[in-house]
Coordinates of C-alpha atoms in Angstrom, one line a residue:
Chain D
N1012 CA -6.5 60.8 52.2
A1013 CA -2.8 59.9 52.6
G1014 CA -1.2 62.8 50.7
V1015 CA 2.7 61.7 49.6
T1016 CA 3.3 58.7 50.7
Q1017 CA 7.5 57.3 50.1
T1018 CA 8.6 54.0 50.7
P1019 CA 10.9 52.5 52.4
K1020 CA 11.3 54.7 55.4
F1021 CA 14.7 53.6 56.5
Q1022 CA 16.6 51.4 54.2
V1023 CA 20.5 51.0 54.8
L1024 CA 22.6 49.4 51.6
K1025 CA 26.6 48.6 50.4
T1026 CA 28.5 50.7 48.5
G1027 CA 27.1 49.6 44.6
Q1028 CA 24.0 48.3 45.7
S1029 CA 20.7 49.7 43.3
M1030 CA 17.9 50.7 45.2
T1031 CA 14.6 52.4 44.2
L1032 CA 12.7 54.7 46.7
Q1033 CA 9.3 54.8 45.4
C1034 CA 6.8 58.1 46.2
A1035 CA 3.1 57.8 45.3
Q1036 CA 0.9 60.7 45.9
D1037 CA -2.9 60.3 45.7
M1038 CA -4.0 63.9 45.1
N1039 CA -3.5 64.0 41.3
H1040 CA -1.0 65.9 42.0
E1041 CA 1.0 67.3 38.0
Y1042 CA 4.5 68.2 39.5
M1043 CA 6.4 66.2 41.9
S1044 CA 10.3 66.4 43.1
W1045 CA 12.7 64.3 45.2
Y1046 CA 15.2 66.5 47.7
R1047 CA 17.9 65.7 49.4
Q1048 CA 18.7 66.8 52.7
D1049 CA 22.2 66.7 54.7
P1050 CA 23.1 68.8 57.9
G1051 CA 23.3 71.7 57.3
M1052 CA 22.7 71.9 54.1
G1053 CA 18.8 72.3 53.4
L1054 CA 17.3 70.7 51.0
R1055 CA 18.7 69.9 47.6
L1056 CA 17.3 69.1 44.4
I1057 CA 17.5 66.0 42.8
H1058 CA 15.0 65.5 39.9
Y1059 CA 11.2 66.6 39.0
S1060 CA 8.9 66.1 36.7
V1061 CA 6.0 68.4 35.6
G1062 CA 3.6 65.8 33.5
A1063 CA 3.8 62.1 33.0
G1064 CA 6.7 61.2 30.6
I1065 CA 8.8 64.7 31.6
T1066 CA 11.4 64.7 33.7
D1067 CA 14.2 67.1 33.9
Q1068 CA 17.1 67.3 36.4
G1069 CA 17.5 69.3 39.6
E1070 CA 20.6 70.7 41.8
V1071 CA 21.8 67.4 42.5
P1072 CA 21.1 64.8 39.5
N1073 CA 24.8 63.3 39.1
G1074 CA 23.9 59.3 40.9
Y1075 CA 20.3 58.5 40.4
N1076 CA 18.1 58.1 38.0
V1077 CA 13.7 58.9 37.8
S1078 CA 11.1 58.1 35.4
R1079 CA 7.3 59.1 35.6
S1080 CA 5.2 56.8 33.4
T1081 CA 1.8 57.2 35.9
T1082 CA 0.6 60.7 37.4
E1083 CA 0.8 59.0 40.5
D1084 CA 4.4 57.6 41.2
F1085 CA 7.8 59.2 41.2
P1086 CA 10.7 56.1 41.9
L1087 CA 14.1 57.7 42.5
R1088 CA 16.5 55.0 42.0
L1089 CA 19.6 55.0 42.8
L1090 CA 22.2 52.7 40.5
S1091 CA 25.0 52.3 42.0
A1092 CA 25.2 53.1 46.0
A1093 CA 27.7 55.8 47.3
P1094 CA 28.4 56.3 50.8
S1095 CA 28.0 60.0 49.6
Q1096 CA 24.6 59.2 48.9
T1097 CA 23.4 58.8 52.4
S1098 CA 21.0 60.7 53.1
V1099 CA 17.1 62.1 53.5
Y1100 CA 15.0 62.2 50.9
F1101 CA 12.1 64.0 50.7
C1102 CA 9.5 63.3 48.1
A1103 CA 7.0 66.7 47.1
S1104 CA 4.0 67.2 44.6
S1105 CA 2.0 69.8 44.0
Y1106 CA -1.1 70.5 41.6
S1107 CA 1.2 72.1 39.1
G1108 CA 4.8 73.3 39.8
L1109 CA 3.5 76.5 38.5
P1110 CA 3.9 79.0 42.2
G1111 CA 0.9 80.3 43.2
T1112 CA -1.0 77.6 42.5
G1113 CA -0.5 75.4 45.2
E1114 CA 1.6 74.5 47.6
L1115 CA 4.2 71.8 47.7
F1116 CA 3.1 68.4 50.1
F1117 CA 6.1 66.9 51.2
G1118 CA 6.5 63.3 51.9
E1119 CA 7.8 61.5 55.5
G1120 CA 10.9 61.3 54.3
S1121 CA 13.5 57.7 53.0
R1122 CA 16.4 57.8 55.6
L1123 CA 19.4 56.0 53.3
T1124 CA 22.3 55.2 54.7
V1125 CA 25.3 53.8 51.9
L1126 CA 28.1 51.5 54.0
Chain L
D279 CA 15.2 82.4 40.9
A280 CA 16.3 85.2 43.1
K281 CA 18.2 83.8 46.7
T282 CA 17.5 84.4 49.6
T283 CA 19.1 86.0 52.7
Q284 CA 17.8 85.0 56.7
P285 CA 19.9 85.0 60.0
P286 CA 20.6 81.1 61.1
S287 CA 18.6 81.2 64.2
M288 CA 16.5 82.9 66.7
D289 CA 14.7 82.7 69.5
C290 CA 11.6 83.9 71.3
A291 CA 9.2 83.0 74.2
E292 CA 5.9 81.2 74.1
G293 CA 3.2 83.4 74.1
R294 CA 4.9 85.9 71.9
A295 CA 4.9 87.4 68.1
A296 CA 7.5 85.7 66.6
N297 CA 9.2 87.5 63.6
L298 CA 11.3 85.7 61.6
P299 CA 12.9 88.8 58.2
C300 CA 14.2 87.3 54.8
N301 CA 16.0 89.1 52.2
H302 CA 15.8 88.9 48.9
S303 CA 16.8 92.3 47.0
T304 CA 17.2 90.9 43.7
I305 CA 13.6 89.4 43.1
S306 CA 11.5 90.1 40.0
G307 CA 8.5 91.5 39.5
N308 CA 6.6 87.7 38.5
E309 CA 8.3 85.9 41.0
Y310 CA 6.5 85.3 44.4
V311 CA 7.5 84.9 48.4
Y312 CA 6.5 81.7 50.1
W313 CA 7.5 80.1 53.2
Y314 CA 7.6 76.8 54.1
R315 CA 9.0 75.0 58.2
Q316 CA 10.5 71.8 59.2
I317 CA 9.5 70.7 62.8
H318 CA 12.5 68.1 63.2
S319 CA 13.3 66.1 61.0
Q320 CA 10.1 66.1 59.5
G321 CA 9.1 67.3 55.5
P322 CA 8.5 70.5 55.4
Q323 CA 5.2 72.3 55.5
Y324 CA 3.7 74.8 53.6
I325 CA 3.3 78.3 55.7
I326 CA 2.6 81.0 53.8
H327 CA 3.2 82.8 49.6
G328 CA 3.0 86.1 48.1
L329 CA 3.8 88.1 45.8
K330 CA 3.2 92.0 46.9
N331 CA 0.2 92.1 49.6
N332 CA 0.4 91.2 52.4
E333 CA -1.0 87.6 53.8
T334 CA -2.9 86.0 56.3
N335 CA -3.8 82.1 57.1
E336 CA -5.0 80.7 60.4
M337 CA -0.8 79.8 60.3
A338 CA 1.1 83.0 60.4
S339 CA 0.8 86.5 58.5
L340 CA 4.0 87.3 55.9
I341 CA 4.5 91.4 56.1
I342 CA 6.4 92.2 52.1
T343 CA 7.8 95.5 52.3
E344 CA 6.9 97.9 49.1
D345 CA 9.9 96.8 47.0
R346 CA 9.5 93.6 47.8
K347 CA 13.3 93.4 48.4
S348 CA 12.0 92.0 52.3
S349 CA 9.9 90.3 53.9
T350 CA 8.8 88.9 57.3
L351 CA 7.0 86.5 58.9
I352 CA 4.8 86.6 61.6
L353 CA 4.0 83.8 63.9
P354 CA 1.8 86.0 66.2
H355 CA 1.6 83.8 69.4
A356 CA 4.5 81.3 69.3
T357 CA 4.3 78.0 70.4
L358 CA 6.5 75.5 72.0
R359 CA 5.1 73.3 69.0
D360 CA 6.6 76.3 66.8
T361 CA 9.9 75.6 67.1
A362 CA 11.4 74.4 63.4
V363 CA 13.5 75.8 60.5
Y364 CA 12.3 78.0 58.6
Y365 CA 12.5 78.3 54.9
C366 CA 12.2 81.7 52.7
I367 CA 12.1 80.8 48.9
V368 CA 11.7 83.1 45.9
R369 CA 9.7 80.9 43.5
N370 CA 10.2 81.9 39.7
T371 CA 6.7 81.9 37.6
G372 CA 8.4 81.3 34.4
T373 CA 9.4 78.1 34.7
A374 CA 8.1 75.1 36.3
S375 CA 8.9 75.1 39.4
K376 CA 12.8 74.0 40.4
L377 CA 12.1 75.3 44.5
T378 CA 15.1 75.9 45.8
F379 CA 15.4 75.4 50.2
G380 CA 18.6 77.2 51.2
T381 CA 19.6 76.4 54.9
G382 CA 16.6 78.6 56.9
T383 CA 16.3 79.7 60.4
R384 CA 16.3 77.8 62.9
L385 CA 13.6 79.2 65.1
Q386 CA 13.8 78.0 69.2
V387 CA 10.6 79.2 71.1
T388 CA 11.6 78.9 75.0
L389 CA 8.8 79.1 78.2

């Protein structure tokens, strides 16, 4: 039972490079989301999806793109990496985005450094 | 979504109860209170949630005041492994979840 799987766990990029952080869940969850965590800032929501084909912006969406072509996968794309995007990224999923119906399950995180 | 206020840090002796407060004075009637924790740099872990009534599970108890303006997470017998950052979050039922985390309370359990 894998839960939420994020890859890669660690990545170093140069400014201007692009990359995709992968997130997959095997729990048939409708709701998936991406957060970033910076020191002393808590977790901030980047993008989220309430089902395949549906995505929306969170608090800090600039510089990131997402898509949801399947229920299982929710990749996060950095189009042109900047040092300000150095952070730890967490993917999370739940059965439904509605509260009271289930908790969020988080992946182990992807640590990104942009030089 | 209602905002929450938590103390930045707390200490607790191992074996004692840890009582973590959360203020959510602007909470509305359809908003749930959720608690998560983050151990070291791992992904956050769900602990418990409630709407009006007190709740208990194998990890913790959640006490919500009658006016719902505040709540307390209780870890009945804290261990060193409970050292973590604890997040209190209020979620709106009207939207398909845009869960927002604050900076939480850093709980240090000591011998």
